[in-house]
Amino acid sequence: MTIAVPSLVTLEAAALAALAAAPDAAGIDDWRAMWLGRQDGRITGLLRSVKDQPAPERASFGGAANLLKGRVEAALAEKLGGMKSAALRELTTTAALDVSLPGRPQTIGRLHPVTQTLRDIIAAFGEMGFRVAEGPEVEWDRYNFDAMRIPADHPARDMWDTIWVDSIIGGKRDMLLRTHTSPNQARVMERQAPPIRVIVPGKCYRQEATDATHEWQLTQVEGLAVDEGVRMSDLKGILYEFARRMFGPDRKIMFHHSYFPFVEPGVEMAIDWPVKQADGSTTYKWVEILGAGMVHPEIIANHGHDPKKYTGFAFGLGVERVALLRWGIEDIRHFYANDLRFLSQF
Ligand code: PHE
């Protein structure tokens, strides 16, 4: 069979016209089967017929047929591309996709206000020569109380309503969630000789009624300095400097005498706390942020050092209280209520 060149032209025109008329993807599939189908596509058949051409025409016929196929395939690719962008255009109107809208902001985490405050406290004491030590949150009775001169049945135990761990050895409840970081005074003195300058940050637990300035879980920073010639004036100097760094030079600070079995003499330090009233006015209240004093000589002796040679001071600072005062927060219970509206303000 011989196909004349004019009929190649007709064939190509018919293929292109049918392609242009294909309305959608399904129409294009039908068109492809009809013209380019492997079995009996008309252009496929045309190429197959090259070998049936008389020898002198075979080469030029084959060349023309291949060019034809190339042009038709190019037209197909163009049609497919056009359909794709038409579909996208359609989508931008029907799905109302506005590519000019700003993206959704990533929510970025941040440090809890208590953690931020703790880090600033550690930095302030670090600059004053204190290094950081750590101790266990689940503590032995003998460190939490006995080592701190609070024997069993001593009324001073009532200063801290203890959360006990359900463990009894030798008929005695012996394990608890530490009520303060002070047991680390003993732990540090046991393993280190003076000069000692440490702070010990960590969580403490007290089974007590909560209110605007009390939580059953609290963070403390214990401070301990033991050396030759450490005096009460050193303690006051360090704590004044800390308060200046934390709250600025204008904030009011008050020391007053207090009792803790492990120090002699003992003090508490308070800061003025501005509380906004309903009528818009502000009233001030003293809020204690730490207990402190001179380490009791018995504790120095009991942990391996000579109290005639060495003296020391200790303090225990409430980190949530510092955070409360620094930002003027009206209720300490916000810190552990897990409310992002509160937490994201810091
Ligand atoms: N441990 C005491 C408390 O939690 C605070 C304190 C520490 C007092 C060190 C004096 C010296 O209340």
Tab-separated table of C-alpha atoms and ligand atoms in Angstrom:
chain	number	residue	atom	x	y	z
A	1	MET	CA	0.000	0.000	0.000
A	2	THR	CA	1.266	3.408	-0.869
A	3	ILE	CA	0.068	6.524	0.819
A	4	ALA	CA	0.653	9.681	-1.102
A	5	VAL	CA	2.129	12.761	0.518
A	6	PRO	CA	-1.124	14.751	0.208
A	7	SER	CA	-2.904	12.112	2.266
A	8	LEU	CA	-0.229	12.485	4.978
A	9	VAL	CA	-1.177	16.132	5.119
A	10	THR	CA	-4.859	15.242	5.426
A	11	LEU	CA	-4.119	12.691	8.133
A	12	GLU	CA	-2.146	15.205	10.179
A	13	ALA	CA	-4.825	17.850	9.818
A	14	ALA	CA	-7.483	15.376	10.946
A	15	ALA	CA	-5.411	14.309	13.983
A	16	LEU	CA	-4.795	17.926	15.036
A	17	ALA	CA	-8.430	18.890	14.561
A	18	ALA	CA	-9.581	15.956	16.693
A	19	LEU	CA	-7.060	16.874	19.361
A	20	ALA	CA	-8.217	20.476	19.448
A	21	ALA	CA	-11.789	19.267	19.826
A	22	ALA	CA	-11.034	16.966	22.786
A	23	PRO	CA	-12.904	18.696	25.642
A	24	ASP	CA	-11.234	17.155	28.678
A	25	ALA	CA	-8.843	14.545	30.032
A	26	ALA	CA	-11.145	11.681	29.078
A	27	GLY	CA	-11.465	13.085	25.560
A	28	ILE	CA	-7.677	13.207	25.301
A	29	ASP	CA	-7.409	9.567	26.397
A	30	ASP	CA	-9.844	8.570	23.631
A	31	TRP	CA	-7.937	10.673	21.129
A	32	ARG	CA	-4.653	9.087	22.153
A	33	ALA	CA	-6.052	5.568	21.695
A	34	MET	CA	-7.421	6.454	18.310
A	35	TRP	CA	-4.304	8.122	16.919
A	36	LEU	CA	-1.321	6.924	18.883
A	37	GLY	CA	-2.648	3.632	20.341
A	38	ARG	CA	-0.120	0.825	20.244
A	39	GLN	CA	-2.514	-1.625	18.588
A	40	ASP	CA	-4.418	0.279	15.986
A	41	GLY	CA	-3.693	3.927	16.397
A	42	ARG	CA	-3.842	5.576	12.976
A	43	ILE	CA	-0.436	7.234	13.234
A	44	THR	CA	1.045	4.048	14.661
A	45	GLY	CA	-0.364	2.229	11.622
A	46	LEU	CA	1.129	4.860	9.341
A	47	LEU	CA	4.592	4.227	10.760
A	48	ARG	CA	4.125	0.512	10.552
A	49	SER	CA	3.314	0.850	6.852
A	50	VAL	CA	6.727	2.365	6.088
A	51	LYS	CA	8.160	-1.060	5.479
A	52	ASP	CA	5.451	-1.788	2.897
A	53	GLN	CA	6.425	1.166	0.756
A	54	PRO	CA	8.238	0.576	-2.480
A	55	ALA	CA	11.981	0.646	-1.854
A	56	PRO	CA	12.775	3.941	-3.608
A	57	GLU	CA	10.158	5.859	-1.560
A	58	ARG	CA	10.612	4.109	1.728
A	59	ALA	CA	13.212	6.477	3.208
A	60	SER	CA	11.501	9.735	2.376
A	61	PHE	CA	8.119	8.348	3.393
A	62	GLY	CA	9.485	7.136	6.709
A	63	GLY	CA	11.088	10.534	7.373
A	64	ALA	CA	7.860	12.380	6.625
A	65	ALA	CA	5.838	10.002	8.823
A	66	ASN	CA	8.237	10.451	11.759
A	67	LEU	CA	8.142	14.237	11.468
A	68	LEU	CA	4.354	14.053	11.407
A	69	LYS	CA	4.305	11.981	14.549
A	70	GLY	CA	6.682	14.405	16.271
A	71	ARG	CA	4.464	17.389	15.428
A	72	VAL	CA	1.323	15.653	16.627
A	73	GLU	CA	3.008	14.648	19.900
A	74	ALA	CA	4.199	18.208	20.421
A	75	ALA	CA	0.636	19.431	19.907
A	76	LEU	CA	-0.529	16.895	22.482
A	77	ALA	CA	2.057	18.086	25.037
A	78	GLU	CA	1.007	21.676	24.481
A	79	LYS	CA	-2.654	20.813	24.915
A	80	LEU	CA	-1.924	18.926	28.150
A	81	GLY	CA	0.117	21.837	29.519
A	82	GLY	CA	-2.660	24.267	28.664
A	83	MET	CA	-5.215	22.093	30.418
A	84	LYS	CA	-3.060	21.933	33.546
A	85	SER	CA	-2.731	25.684	33.882
A	86	ALA	CA	-6.436	26.104	33.116
A	87	ALA	CA	-7.175	23.664	35.958
A	88	LEU	CA	-4.915	25.664	38.298
A	89	ARG	CA	-6.582	28.908	37.299
A	90	GLU	CA	-9.927	27.292	37.953
A	91	LEU	CA	-8.770	26.114	41.365
A	92	THR	CA	-7.558	29.561	42.394
A	93	THR	CA	-11.009	30.976	41.780
A	94	THR	CA	-13.246	28.142	42.978
A	95	ALA	CA	-11.112	27.162	45.998
A	96	ALA	CA	-10.423	30.839	46.670
A	97	LEU	CA	-6.742	30.144	47.173
A	98	ASP	CA	-5.171	33.520	47.718
A	99	VAL	CA	-1.445	33.030	47.254
A	100	SER	CA	-0.830	36.630	48.337
A	101	LEU	CA	-2.067	35.929	51.907
A	102	PRO	CA	0.727	35.964	54.507
A	103	GLY	CA	1.670	32.505	55.777
A	104	ARG	CA	0.591	31.198	59.145
A	105	PRO	CA	3.167	32.138	61.754
A	106	GLN	CA	5.042	29.273	63.362
A	107	THR	CA	4.287	29.035	67.058
A	108	ILE	CA	7.634	29.164	68.767
A	109	GLY	CA	8.064	27.755	72.250
A	110	ARG	CA	9.602	29.764	75.045
A	111	LEU	CA	10.985	29.226	78.500
A	112	HIS	CA	8.577	29.123	81.407
A	113	PRO	CA	8.752	32.371	83.447
A	114	VAL	CA	10.009	30.401	86.452
A	115	THR	CA	12.799	28.896	84.335
A	116	GLN	CA	13.718	32.344	82.980
A	117	THR	CA	13.863	33.699	86.516
A	118	LEU	CA	15.871	30.722	87.764
A	119	ARG	CA	18.435	31.251	84.993
A	120	ASP	CA	18.781	34.937	85.869
A	121	ILE	CA	19.218	34.076	89.556
A	122	ILE	CA	21.895	31.506	88.738
A	123	ALA	CA	23.669	34.055	86.518
A	124	ALA	CA	23.577	36.734	89.255
A	125	PHE	CA	25.099	34.433	91.883
A	126	GLY	CA	27.470	32.941	89.316
A	127	GLU	CA	28.960	36.400	88.761
A	128	MET	CA	29.428	36.675	92.525
A	129	GLY	CA	31.520	33.494	92.609
A	130	PHE	CA	28.963	30.783	93.389
A	131	ARG	CA	29.014	27.524	91.446
A	132	VAL	CA	25.943	25.317	90.919
A	133	ALA	CA	25.464	21.949	92.677
A	134	GLU	CA	22.481	19.597	92.602
A	135	GLY	CA	20.749	17.236	95.002
A	136	PRO	CA	17.855	14.745	94.896
A	137	GLU	CA	14.184	15.766	94.946
A	138	VAL	CA	13.260	12.513	96.695
A	139	GLU	CA	15.252	12.896	99.872
A	140	TRP	CA	16.016	10.993	103.063
A	141	ASP	CA	14.404	12.207	106.255
A	142	ARG	CA	17.878	12.333	107.817
A	143	TYR	CA	19.079	14.947	105.320
A	144	ASN	CA	15.874	16.953	105.035
A	145	PHE	CA	15.358	17.141	108.806
A	146	ASP	CA	17.877	15.409	111.093
A	147	ALA	CA	20.986	16.905	109.493
A	148	MET	CA	19.313	20.297	109.667
A	149	ARG	CA	18.807	20.013	113.428
A	150	ILE	CA	15.136	19.105	113.219
A	151	PRO	CA	14.845	15.736	115.015
A	152	ALA	CA	11.696	13.570	114.880
A	153	ASP	CA	8.878	14.991	117.014
A	154	HIS	CA	10.535	18.413	117.056
A	155	PRO	CA	7.845	21.087	116.678
A	156	ALA	CA	9.916	22.744	113.934
A	157	ARG	CA	8.853	19.883	111.623
A	158	ASP	CA	5.443	21.521	111.551
A	159	MET	CA	6.997	24.427	109.646
A	160	TRP	CA	6.854	22.182	106.593
A	161	ASP	CA	3.888	19.899	105.902
A	162	THR	CA	5.717	17.046	104.355
A	163	ILE	CA	4.710	14.799	101.469
A	164	TRP	CA	6.048	11.377	102.426
A	165	VAL	CA	7.085	8.581	100.115
A	166	ASP	CA	5.416	5.299	100.987
A	167	SER	CA	8.551	3.616	102.317
A	168	ILE	CA	9.149	2.414	105.871
A	169	ILE	CA	12.518	1.077	106.999
A	170	GLY	CA	12.957	-0.130	110.588
A	171	GLY	CA	9.437	1.015	111.499
A	172	LYS	CA	10.220	4.606	110.479
A	173	ARG	CA	9.021	6.678	107.546
A	174	ASP	CA	12.347	7.596	106.070
A	175	MET	CA	11.828	9.015	102.585
A	176	LEU	CA	10.072	12.205	101.440
A	177	LEU	CA	9.791	14.827	98.754
A	178	ARG	CA	12.242	17.418	100.041
A	179	THR	CA	10.479	20.329	101.682
A	180	HIS	CA	13.416	22.653	101.032
A	181	THR	CA	16.817	22.633	99.331
A	182	SER	CA	18.611	23.030	102.698
A	183	PRO	CA	19.557	19.308	102.970
A	184	ASN	CA	22.110	20.167	100.293
A	185	GLN	CA	24.021	22.217	102.855
A	186	ALA	CA	24.809	18.877	104.493
A	187	ARG	CA	25.373	17.068	101.215
A	188	VAL	CA	27.841	19.694	99.963
A	189	MET	CA	29.757	19.969	103.248
A	190	GLU	CA	30.074	16.158	103.360
A	191	ARG	CA	31.874	15.982	100.072
A	192	GLN	CA	33.770	19.250	99.952
A	193	ALA	CA	36.137	21.109	102.255
A	194	PRO	CA	35.958	24.914	102.619
A	195	PRO	CA	36.195	27.304	100.918
A	196	ILE	CA	32.647	26.538	99.764
A	197	ARG	CA	30.515	28.853	97.623
A	198	VAL	CA	27.609	26.996	96.020
A	199	ILE	CA	24.027	27.480	95.005
A	200	VAL	CA	21.681	24.507	94.670
A	201	PRO	CA	18.557	25.113	92.589
A	202	GLY	CA	15.669	22.656	92.562
A	203	LYS	CA	12.049	21.801	93.181
A	204	CYS	CA	10.590	21.357	96.644
A	205	TYR	CA	7.191	20.144	97.803
A	206	ARG	CA	4.957	21.092	100.693
A	207	GLN	CA	1.541	19.788	101.507
A	208	GLU	CA	-0.035	23.110	102.309
A	209	ALA	CA	-3.107	25.110	101.409
A	210	THR	CA	-2.405	27.181	98.329
A	211	ASP	CA	-3.114	30.895	98.049
A	212	ALA	CA	-1.816	33.881	96.077
A	213	THR	CA	1.708	33.456	97.486
A	214	HIS	CA	1.839	29.704	98.300
A	215	GLU	CA	1.949	26.667	96.046
A	216	TRP	CA	2.431	23.022	97.040
A	217	GLN	CA	5.259	22.794	94.517
A	218	LEU	CA	7.975	25.407	94.598
A	219	THR	CA	11.419	26.077	93.234
A	220	GLN	CA	14.179	27.116	95.599
A	221	VAL	CA	17.767	28.160	95.266
A	222	GLU	CA	19.869	27.240	98.278
A	223	GLY	CA	23.022	29.235	98.849
A	224	LEU	CA	25.941	28.186	101.022
A	225	ALA	CA	29.270	29.852	101.744
A	226	VAL	CA	31.670	28.331	104.276
A	227	ASP	CA	35.173	29.675	104.805
A	228	GLU	CA	37.435	31.251	107.387
A	229	GLY	CA	35.991	34.515	108.623
A	230	VAL	CA	32.603	34.475	106.870
A	231	ARG	CA	30.343	36.962	108.641
A	232	MET	CA	26.739	38.089	108.729
A	233	SER	CA	27.734	41.274	106.906
A	234	ASP	CA	28.947	39.108	103.986
A	235	LEU	CA	25.516	37.495	103.832
A	236	LYS	CA	23.771	40.861	103.828
A	237	GLY	CA	26.132	42.259	101.225
A	238	ILE	CA	25.573	39.322	98.872
A	239	LEU	CA	21.791	39.422	99.290
A	240	TYR	CA	21.608	43.202	98.796
A	241	GLU	CA	23.658	42.894	95.642
A	242	PHE	CA	21.434	40.067	94.413
A	243	ALA	CA	18.287	42.138	95.058
A	244	ARG	CA	19.787	45.111	93.208
A	245	ARG	CA	20.625	42.936	90.212
A	246	MET	CA	17.221	41.280	90.172
A	247	PHE	CA	14.861	44.143	90.997
A	248	GLY	CA	16.873	47.291	90.316
A	249	PRO	CA	18.316	49.790	92.815
A	250	ASP	CA	14.998	51.476	93.680
A	251	ARG	CA	13.089	48.467	94.979
A	252	LYS	CA	12.507	48.347	98.735
A	253	ILE	CA	14.110	45.503	100.673
A	254	MET	CA	13.584	44.515	104.301
A	255	PHE	CA	15.492	42.128	106.577
A	256	HIS	CA	13.923	40.955	109.775
A	257	HIS	CA	14.814	38.395	112.378
A	258	SER	CA	13.424	34.898	111.956
A	259	TYR	CA	13.905	31.402	113.274
A	260	PHE	CA	15.222	28.356	111.420
A	261	PRO	CA	16.766	25.497	113.445
A	262	PHE	CA	19.768	25.299	111.115
A	263	VAL	CA	20.953	28.905	111.367
A	264	GLU	CA	21.886	31.216	114.211
A	265	PRO	CA	21.048	34.032	113.895
A	266	GLY	CA	18.304	33.697	111.281
A	267	VAL	CA	16.656	36.305	109.047
A	268	GLU	CA	14.085	36.677	106.333
A	269	MET	CA	14.312	39.086	103.447
A	270	ALA	CA	11.178	40.682	102.010
A	271	ILE	CA	10.518	42.840	98.925
A	272	ASP	CA	7.650	45.258	98.396
A	273	TRP	CA	4.943	43.777	96.212
A	274	PRO	CA	2.664	46.178	94.331
A	275	VAL	CA	-0.897	44.856	94.242
A	276	LYS	CA	-3.366	46.615	91.929
A	277	GLN	CA	-6.698	47.293	93.606
A	278	ALA	CA	-10.119	47.209	91.983
A	279	ASP	CA	-10.362	51.028	92.146
A	280	GLY	CA	-7.129	51.359	90.141
A	281	SER	CA	-4.918	52.275	93.091
A	282	THR	CA	-1.884	50.229	94.108
A	283	THR	CA	-1.135	48.975	97.593
A	284	TYR	CA	2.163	47.505	98.710
A	285	LYS	CA	2.728	44.412	100.747
A	286	TRP	CA	5.962	42.860	102.017
A	287	VAL	CA	6.560	39.463	100.474
A	288	GLU	CA	9.261	37.214	101.892
A	289	ILE	CA	11.482	35.826	99.187
A	290	LEU	CA	14.101	34.056	101.263
A	291	GLY	CA	15.183	32.732	104.610
A	292	ALA	CA	18.852	33.017	105.592
A	293	GLY	CA	21.315	33.109	108.434
A	294	MET	CA	24.662	31.957	109.768
A	295	VAL	CA	25.099	28.195	109.435
A	296	HIS	CA	24.726	26.601	112.867
A	297	PRO	CA	28.186	25.516	114.123
A	298	GLU	CA	26.822	22.050	114.954
A	299	ILE	CA	26.025	21.479	111.286
A	300	ILE	CA	29.535	22.471	110.244
A	301	ALA	CA	30.974	20.107	112.881
A	302	ASN	CA	28.582	17.248	112.003
A	303	HIS	CA	29.708	17.337	108.407
A	304	GLY	CA	33.423	17.107	108.944
A	305	HIS	CA	34.703	20.645	109.414
A	306	ASP	CA	36.049	22.595	112.355
A	307	PRO	CA	33.490	25.206	113.464
A	308	LYS	CA	36.207	27.122	115.332
A	309	LYS	CA	38.074	27.617	112.101
A	310	TYR	CA	35.173	27.920	109.679
A	311	THR	CA	31.977	29.911	109.684
A	312	GLY	CA	29.334	30.097	106.999
A	313	PHE	CA	26.107	31.630	105.811
A	314	ALA	CA	23.184	29.997	104.033
A	315	PHE	CA	20.050	31.195	102.341
A	316	GLY	CA	17.024	29.589	100.689
A	317	LEU	CA	15.360	31.649	97.987
A	318	GLY	CA	11.843	31.134	96.553
A	319	VAL	CA	12.090	31.416	92.769
A	320	GLU	CA	8.333	31.716	92.086
A	321	ARG	CA	8.187	34.582	94.580
A	322	VAL	CA	10.997	36.365	92.770
A	323	ALA	CA	9.152	35.904	89.464
A	324	LEU	CA	5.949	37.197	91.066
A	325	LEU	CA	7.636	40.366	92.289
A	326	ARG	CA	9.675	40.995	89.210
A	327	TRP	CA	6.692	41.046	86.855
A	328	GLY	CA	3.993	42.192	89.293
A	329	ILE	CA	2.000	38.966	88.947
A	330	GLU	CA	-0.933	38.873	91.326
A	331	ASP	CA	-1.198	35.140	91.965
A	332	ILE	CA	1.531	32.484	92.250
A	333	ARG	CA	-0.911	29.749	91.195
A	334	HIS	CA	-0.827	31.029	87.601
A	335	PHE	CA	2.632	29.529	87.167
A	336	TYR	CA	1.423	25.932	87.217
A	337	ALA	CA	-2.064	26.355	85.766
A	338	ASN	CA	-0.772	25.645	82.234
A	339	ASP	CA	-2.740	28.521	80.737
A	340	LEU	CA	-1.038	29.746	77.560
A	341	ARG	CA	-2.784	33.121	77.801
A	342	PHE	CA	-0.733	33.660	80.961
A	343	LEU	CA	2.487	31.910	79.944
A	344	SER	CA	2.814	33.610	76.562
A	345	GLN	CA	3.108	37.029	78.223
A	346	PHE	CA	6.681	36.370	79.352
B	1	PHE	N1	15.077	26.151	104.120
B	1	PHE	C1	14.362	27.316	104.572
B	1	PHE	C2	12.916	27.208	104.043
B	1	PHE	O1	12.673	26.514	103.114
B	1	PHE	C3	15.006	28.584	104.082
B	1	PHE	C4	16.371	28.805	104.637
B	1	PHE	C5	17.500	28.330	103.989
B	1	PHE	C6	16.546	29.510	105.845
B	1	PHE	C7	18.757	28.558	104.485
B	1	PHE	C8	17.794	29.739	106.326
B	1	PHE	C9	18.888	29.278	105.690
B	1	PHE	O2	12.032	27.848	104.558
